[in-house]
Tab-separated table of C-alpha atoms in Angstrom:
chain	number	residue	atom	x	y	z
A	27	UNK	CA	119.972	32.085	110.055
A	28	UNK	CA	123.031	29.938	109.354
A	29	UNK	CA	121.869	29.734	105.457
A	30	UNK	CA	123.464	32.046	102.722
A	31	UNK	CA	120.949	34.419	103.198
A	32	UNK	CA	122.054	35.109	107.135
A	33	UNK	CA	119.312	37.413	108.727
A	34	UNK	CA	117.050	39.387	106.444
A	35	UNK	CA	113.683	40.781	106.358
A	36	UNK	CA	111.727	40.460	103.741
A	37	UNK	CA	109.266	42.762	101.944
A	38	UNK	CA	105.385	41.580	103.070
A	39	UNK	CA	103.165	41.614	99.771
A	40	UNK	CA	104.775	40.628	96.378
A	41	UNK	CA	103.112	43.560	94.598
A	42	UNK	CA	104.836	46.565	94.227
A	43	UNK	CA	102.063	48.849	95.268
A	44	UNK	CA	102.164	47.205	98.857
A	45	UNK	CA	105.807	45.730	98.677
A	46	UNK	CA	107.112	46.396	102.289
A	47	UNK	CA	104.643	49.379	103.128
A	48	UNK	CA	102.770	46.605	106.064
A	49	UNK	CA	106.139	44.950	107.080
A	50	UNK	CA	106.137	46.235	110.458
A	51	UNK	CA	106.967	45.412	113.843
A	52	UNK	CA	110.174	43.331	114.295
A	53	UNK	CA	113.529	44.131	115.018
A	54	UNK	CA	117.187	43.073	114.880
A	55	UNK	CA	120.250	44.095	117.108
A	56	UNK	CA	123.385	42.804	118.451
A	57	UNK	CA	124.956	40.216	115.271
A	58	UNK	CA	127.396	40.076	112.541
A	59	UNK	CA	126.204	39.427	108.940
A	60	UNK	CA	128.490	38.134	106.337
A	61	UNK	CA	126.105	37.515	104.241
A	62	UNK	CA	126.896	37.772	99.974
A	63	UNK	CA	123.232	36.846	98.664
A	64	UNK	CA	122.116	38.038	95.572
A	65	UNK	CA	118.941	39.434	96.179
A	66	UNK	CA	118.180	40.271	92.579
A	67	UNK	CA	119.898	41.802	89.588
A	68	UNK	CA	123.302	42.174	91.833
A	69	UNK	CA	121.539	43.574	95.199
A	70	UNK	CA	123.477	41.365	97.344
A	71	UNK	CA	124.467	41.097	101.202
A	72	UNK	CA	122.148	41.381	104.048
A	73	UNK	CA	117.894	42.369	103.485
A	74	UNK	CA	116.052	44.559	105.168
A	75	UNK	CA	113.051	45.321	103.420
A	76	UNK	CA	110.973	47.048	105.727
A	77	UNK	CA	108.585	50.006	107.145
A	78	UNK	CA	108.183	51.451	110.257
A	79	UNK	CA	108.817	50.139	113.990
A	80	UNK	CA	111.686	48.068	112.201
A	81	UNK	CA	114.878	49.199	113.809
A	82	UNK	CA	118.352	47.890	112.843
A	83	UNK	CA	120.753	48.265	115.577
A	84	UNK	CA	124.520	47.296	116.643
A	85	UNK	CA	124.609	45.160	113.653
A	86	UNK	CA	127.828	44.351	111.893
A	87	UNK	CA	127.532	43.990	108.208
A	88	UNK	CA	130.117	42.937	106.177
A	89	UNK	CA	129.063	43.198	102.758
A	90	UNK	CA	126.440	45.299	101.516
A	91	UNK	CA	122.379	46.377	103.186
A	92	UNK	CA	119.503	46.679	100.804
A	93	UNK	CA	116.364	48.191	102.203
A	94	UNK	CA	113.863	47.059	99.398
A	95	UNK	CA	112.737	44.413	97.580
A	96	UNK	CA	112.218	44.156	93.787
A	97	UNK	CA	110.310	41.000	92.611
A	98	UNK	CA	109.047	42.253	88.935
A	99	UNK	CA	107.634	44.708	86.459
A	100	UNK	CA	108.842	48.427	86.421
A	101	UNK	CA	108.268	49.741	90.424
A	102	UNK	CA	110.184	48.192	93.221
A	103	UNK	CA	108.129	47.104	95.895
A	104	UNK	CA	107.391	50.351	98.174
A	105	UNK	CA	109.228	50.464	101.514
A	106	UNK	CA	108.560	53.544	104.002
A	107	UNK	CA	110.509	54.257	106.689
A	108	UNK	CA	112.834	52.801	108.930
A	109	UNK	CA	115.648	53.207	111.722
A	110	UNK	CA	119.022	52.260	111.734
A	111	UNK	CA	121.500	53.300	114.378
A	112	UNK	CA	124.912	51.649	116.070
A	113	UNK	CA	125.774	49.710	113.537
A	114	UNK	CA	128.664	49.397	110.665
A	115	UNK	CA	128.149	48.364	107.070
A	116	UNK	CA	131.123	47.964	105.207
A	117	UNK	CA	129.774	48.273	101.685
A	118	UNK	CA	126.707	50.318	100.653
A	119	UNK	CA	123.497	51.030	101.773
A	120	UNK	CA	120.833	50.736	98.841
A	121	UNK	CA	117.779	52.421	100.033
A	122	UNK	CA	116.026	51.756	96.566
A	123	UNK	CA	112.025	53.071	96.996
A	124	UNK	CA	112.259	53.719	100.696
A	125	UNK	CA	110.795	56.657	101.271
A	126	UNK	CA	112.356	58.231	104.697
A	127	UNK	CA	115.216	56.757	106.669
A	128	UNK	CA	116.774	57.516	109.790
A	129	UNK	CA	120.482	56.347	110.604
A	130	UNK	CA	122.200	57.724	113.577
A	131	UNK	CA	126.072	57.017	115.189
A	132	UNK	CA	127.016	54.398	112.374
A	133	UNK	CA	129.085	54.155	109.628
A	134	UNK	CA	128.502	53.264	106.278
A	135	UNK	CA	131.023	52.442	103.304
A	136	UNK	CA	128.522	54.741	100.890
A	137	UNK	CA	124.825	54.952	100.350
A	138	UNK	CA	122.590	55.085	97.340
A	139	UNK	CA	119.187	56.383	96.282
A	140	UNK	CA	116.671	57.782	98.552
A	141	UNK	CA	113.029	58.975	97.603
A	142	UNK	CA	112.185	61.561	99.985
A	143	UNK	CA	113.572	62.166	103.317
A	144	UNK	CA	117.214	60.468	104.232
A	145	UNK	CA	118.303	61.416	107.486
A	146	UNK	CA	121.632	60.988	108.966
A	147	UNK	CA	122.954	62.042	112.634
A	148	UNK	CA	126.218	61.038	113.237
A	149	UNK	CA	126.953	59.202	110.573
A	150	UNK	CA	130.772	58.639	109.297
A	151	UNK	CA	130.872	58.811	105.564
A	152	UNK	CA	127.460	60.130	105.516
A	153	UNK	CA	125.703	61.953	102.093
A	154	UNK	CA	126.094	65.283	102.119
A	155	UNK	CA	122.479	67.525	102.945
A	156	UNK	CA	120.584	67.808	99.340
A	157	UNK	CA	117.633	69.312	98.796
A	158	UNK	CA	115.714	67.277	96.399
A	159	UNK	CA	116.664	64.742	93.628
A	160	UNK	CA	118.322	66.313	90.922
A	161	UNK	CA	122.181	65.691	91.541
A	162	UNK	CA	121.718	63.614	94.933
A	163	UNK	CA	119.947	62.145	97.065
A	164	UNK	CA	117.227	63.919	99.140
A	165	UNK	CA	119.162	64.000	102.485
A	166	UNK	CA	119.646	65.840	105.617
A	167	UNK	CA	123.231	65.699	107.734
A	168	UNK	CA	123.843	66.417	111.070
A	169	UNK	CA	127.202	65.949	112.080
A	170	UNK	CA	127.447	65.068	115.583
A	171	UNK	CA	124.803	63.676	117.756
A	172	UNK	CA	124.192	65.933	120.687
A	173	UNK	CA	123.467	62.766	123.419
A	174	UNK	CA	122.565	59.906	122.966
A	175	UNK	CA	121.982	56.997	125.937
A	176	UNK	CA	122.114	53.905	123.361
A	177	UNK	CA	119.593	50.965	123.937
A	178	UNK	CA	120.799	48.305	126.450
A	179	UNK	CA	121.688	44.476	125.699
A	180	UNK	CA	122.382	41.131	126.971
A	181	UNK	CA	124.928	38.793	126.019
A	182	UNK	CA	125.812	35.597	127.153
A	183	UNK	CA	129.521	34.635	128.241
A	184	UNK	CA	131.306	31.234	127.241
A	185	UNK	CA	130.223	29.622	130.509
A	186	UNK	CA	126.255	30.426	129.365
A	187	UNK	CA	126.171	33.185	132.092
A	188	UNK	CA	123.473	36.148	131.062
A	189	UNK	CA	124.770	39.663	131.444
A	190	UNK	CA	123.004	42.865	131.370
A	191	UNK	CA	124.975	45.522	129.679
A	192	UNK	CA	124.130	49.068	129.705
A	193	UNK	CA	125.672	51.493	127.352
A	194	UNK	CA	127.007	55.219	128.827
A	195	UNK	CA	125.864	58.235	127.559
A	196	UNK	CA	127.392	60.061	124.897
A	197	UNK	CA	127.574	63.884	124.022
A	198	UNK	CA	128.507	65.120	120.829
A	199	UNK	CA	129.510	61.793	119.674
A	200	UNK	CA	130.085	60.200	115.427
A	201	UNK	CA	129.770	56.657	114.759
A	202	UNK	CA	129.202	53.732	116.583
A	203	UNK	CA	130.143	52.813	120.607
A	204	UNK	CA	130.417	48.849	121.433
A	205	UNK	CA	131.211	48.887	124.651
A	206	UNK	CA	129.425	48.564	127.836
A	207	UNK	CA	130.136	51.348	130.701
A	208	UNK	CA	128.124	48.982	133.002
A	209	UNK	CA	127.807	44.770	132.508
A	210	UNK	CA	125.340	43.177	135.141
A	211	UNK	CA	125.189	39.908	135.975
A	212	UNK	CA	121.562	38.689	135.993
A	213	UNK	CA	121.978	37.893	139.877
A	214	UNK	CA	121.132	41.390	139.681
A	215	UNK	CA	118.115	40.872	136.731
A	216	UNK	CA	114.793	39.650	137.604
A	217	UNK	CA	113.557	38.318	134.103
A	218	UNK	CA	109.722	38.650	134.108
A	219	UNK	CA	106.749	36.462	132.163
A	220	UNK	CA	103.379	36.640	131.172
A	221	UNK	CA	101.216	36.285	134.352
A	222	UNK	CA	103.693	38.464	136.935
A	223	UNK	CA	101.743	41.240	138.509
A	224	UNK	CA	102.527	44.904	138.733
A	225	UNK	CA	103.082	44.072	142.440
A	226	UNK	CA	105.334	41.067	142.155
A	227	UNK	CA	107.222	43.297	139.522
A	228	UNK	CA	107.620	46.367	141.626
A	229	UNK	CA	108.955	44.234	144.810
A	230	UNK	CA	111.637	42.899	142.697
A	231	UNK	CA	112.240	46.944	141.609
A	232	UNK	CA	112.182	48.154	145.301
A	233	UNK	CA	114.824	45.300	146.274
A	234	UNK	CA	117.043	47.026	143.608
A	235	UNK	CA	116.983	44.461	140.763
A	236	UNK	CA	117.093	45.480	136.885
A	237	UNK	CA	113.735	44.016	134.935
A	238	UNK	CA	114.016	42.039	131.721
A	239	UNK	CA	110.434	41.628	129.910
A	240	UNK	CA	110.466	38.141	128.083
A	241	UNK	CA	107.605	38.321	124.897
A	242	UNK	CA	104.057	38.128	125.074
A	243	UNK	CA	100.983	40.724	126.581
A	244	UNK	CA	101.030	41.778	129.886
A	245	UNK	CA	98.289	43.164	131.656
A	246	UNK	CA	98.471	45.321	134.410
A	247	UNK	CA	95.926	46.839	136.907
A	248	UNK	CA	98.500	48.651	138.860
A	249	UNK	CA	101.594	50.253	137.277
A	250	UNK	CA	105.074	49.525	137.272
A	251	UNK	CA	106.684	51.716	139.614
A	252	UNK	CA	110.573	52.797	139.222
A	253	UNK	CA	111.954	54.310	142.186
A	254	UNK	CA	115.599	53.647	141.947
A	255	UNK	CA	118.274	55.674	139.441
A	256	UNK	CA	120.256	53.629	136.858
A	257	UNK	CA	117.267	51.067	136.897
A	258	UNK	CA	116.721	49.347	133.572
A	259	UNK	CA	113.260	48.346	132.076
A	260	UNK	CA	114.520	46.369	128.817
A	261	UNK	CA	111.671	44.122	126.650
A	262	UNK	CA	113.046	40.764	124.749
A	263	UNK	CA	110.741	40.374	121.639
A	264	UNK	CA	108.651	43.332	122.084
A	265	UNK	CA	106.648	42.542	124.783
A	266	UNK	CA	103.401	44.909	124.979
A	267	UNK	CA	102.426	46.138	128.488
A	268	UNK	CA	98.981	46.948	128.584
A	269	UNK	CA	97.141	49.232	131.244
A	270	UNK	CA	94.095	47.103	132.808
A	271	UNK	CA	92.952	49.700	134.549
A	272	UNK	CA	93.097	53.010	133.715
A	273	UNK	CA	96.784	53.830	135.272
A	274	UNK	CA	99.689	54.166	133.674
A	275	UNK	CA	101.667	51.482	132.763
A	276	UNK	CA	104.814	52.525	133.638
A	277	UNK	CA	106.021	55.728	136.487
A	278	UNK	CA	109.479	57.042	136.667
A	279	UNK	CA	110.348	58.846	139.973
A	280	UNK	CA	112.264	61.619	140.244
A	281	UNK	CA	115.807	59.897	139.927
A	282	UNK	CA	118.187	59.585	137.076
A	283	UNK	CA	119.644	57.290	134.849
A	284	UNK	CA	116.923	55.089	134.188
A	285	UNK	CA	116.231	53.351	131.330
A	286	UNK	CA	112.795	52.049	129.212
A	287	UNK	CA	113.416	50.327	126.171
A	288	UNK	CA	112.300	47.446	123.739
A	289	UNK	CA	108.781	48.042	125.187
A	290	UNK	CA	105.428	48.772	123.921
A	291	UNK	CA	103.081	50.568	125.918
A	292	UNK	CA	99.160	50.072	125.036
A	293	UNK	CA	96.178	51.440	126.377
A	294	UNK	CA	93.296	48.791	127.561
A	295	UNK	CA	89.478	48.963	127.787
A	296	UNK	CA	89.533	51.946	130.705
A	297	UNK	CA	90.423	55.249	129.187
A	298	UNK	CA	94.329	56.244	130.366
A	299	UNK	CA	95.505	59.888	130.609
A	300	UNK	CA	99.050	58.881	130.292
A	301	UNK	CA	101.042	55.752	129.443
A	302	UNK	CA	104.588	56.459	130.741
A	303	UNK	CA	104.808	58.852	133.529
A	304	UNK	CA	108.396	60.296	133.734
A	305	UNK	CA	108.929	61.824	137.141
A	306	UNK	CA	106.385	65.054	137.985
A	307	UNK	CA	107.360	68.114	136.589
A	308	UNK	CA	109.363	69.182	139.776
A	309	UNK	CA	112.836	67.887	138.795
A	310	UNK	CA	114.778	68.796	135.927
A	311	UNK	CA	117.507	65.481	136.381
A	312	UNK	CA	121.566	65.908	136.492
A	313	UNK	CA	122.254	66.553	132.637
């Protein structure tokens, strides 16, 4: 992603009719685009023609974001949905044919079109709420997020040391937050791969250690057990986590602070009553 283009999505099927309506499932977080391309007729900066399960987050753009592609005729390629949250683009957001949109704590130099739904949370310089198309954009504008705990990251230092860094939460917060209020060396990370067991997993968990997923299906016959507060699940490349046998994939005790993201849960071949257990019902946390 050195090229012109920098990092971009885009749209799956050339013809309008599909255009990015199946461009699903990927994700992009934690960079700085500077890119200036020209898309077509003037859309230029950074593309991210997408749908759903797409999410756009603590990116840094410099010039403008255009959510759709147009390759021909009279319809721009359909896009339908999509996420955006913690990040800053300096010029305009072109939405084009998406049809819903979700942006929360970011800030945007001005957005444009908007089919049916735009919805922004947080949002410095947001649209106004509309109802509708005629004389704006179909929007809806809250203007502070109530709480938010944002996703965690990892970065790498200038000696190639990995750190785990895990964002506070927030109440009643605007715009973005690029700070850590915790940074964990992975001393303190067990990074796990395709083959682990639940059990080898959860010993790493009782001994106190954060878990970083690398990519790729997991199968598990037992579930992954999270006993400790402030513990953080975190998935690199969407790794799915699949329950072998009935259980569910992942239990939360009754402690706070933890974190589960950049994970898919699945079901498997033996019917589950839940995927993600969170605590019991018997405590109501420290919020």
């Amino acid at each position: 992603f050195v090229g012109p283009r920098g990092v971009y999505c885009e749209e799956g099927d050339s013809q309008f009719s599909i255009g990015a309506l199946d461009t699903f499932w990927r994700s992009a977080e934690n960079f700085r685009s500077t890119s200036n391309y020209n898309w077509f007729g003037g859309s230029y900066g950074m593309l991210w023609a997408v749908s759903q399960a797409a999410p756009l987050r603590r990116v840094h753009v410099d010039t403008n974001l255009v959510l759709f592609q147009y390759e021909s005729g009279d319809a721009a390629g359909f896009a339908s949905g999509g996420y955006m949250s913690n990040s800053v683009v300096e010029g305009q957001v072109t939405s084009g044919s998406q049809q819903q949109w979700f942006t929360r704590n970011s800030k945007v130099g001005g957005w444009l079109q908007g089919v049916w739904n735009m919805v922004f949370v947080g949002v410095e310089s947001a649209p106004a709420s509309h109802c509708g198309t005629d004389g704006g954009i179909p929007a809806v504008t809250a203007g502070e997020t109530p709480a938010v705990a944002e996703k965690p990251y990892v970065t790498i230092d200038g000696s190639g040391l990995y750190y785990l860094n895990i964002p506070a939460v927030r109440f009643d917060s605007v715009g973005v937050e690029w700070s850590a209020a915790a940074k964990v060396g992975f001393d303190q990370v067990f990074v796990a791969r395709v083959g682990d067991s639940a059990a080898t997993i959860n010993k790493k968990l009782k001994e106190g250690l954060h878990v970083v997923f690398s990519a790729g299906t997991y199968i598990f016959n037992e579930s992954i057990e999270v006993t400790n507060p402030d513990t953080v699940l975190l998935g690199l490349g969407l790794p799915i986590l699949v329950s072998g046998a009935g259980k569910p994939v992942i239990t939360v005790g009754n402690v706070d602070g933890v974190r589960v993201a950049g994970l898919l849960l699945e079901a498997g071949p033996v019917k589950s009553s839940t995927l993600l257990q969170w605590g019991d019902g018997g405590y109501g946390g420290n919020a």
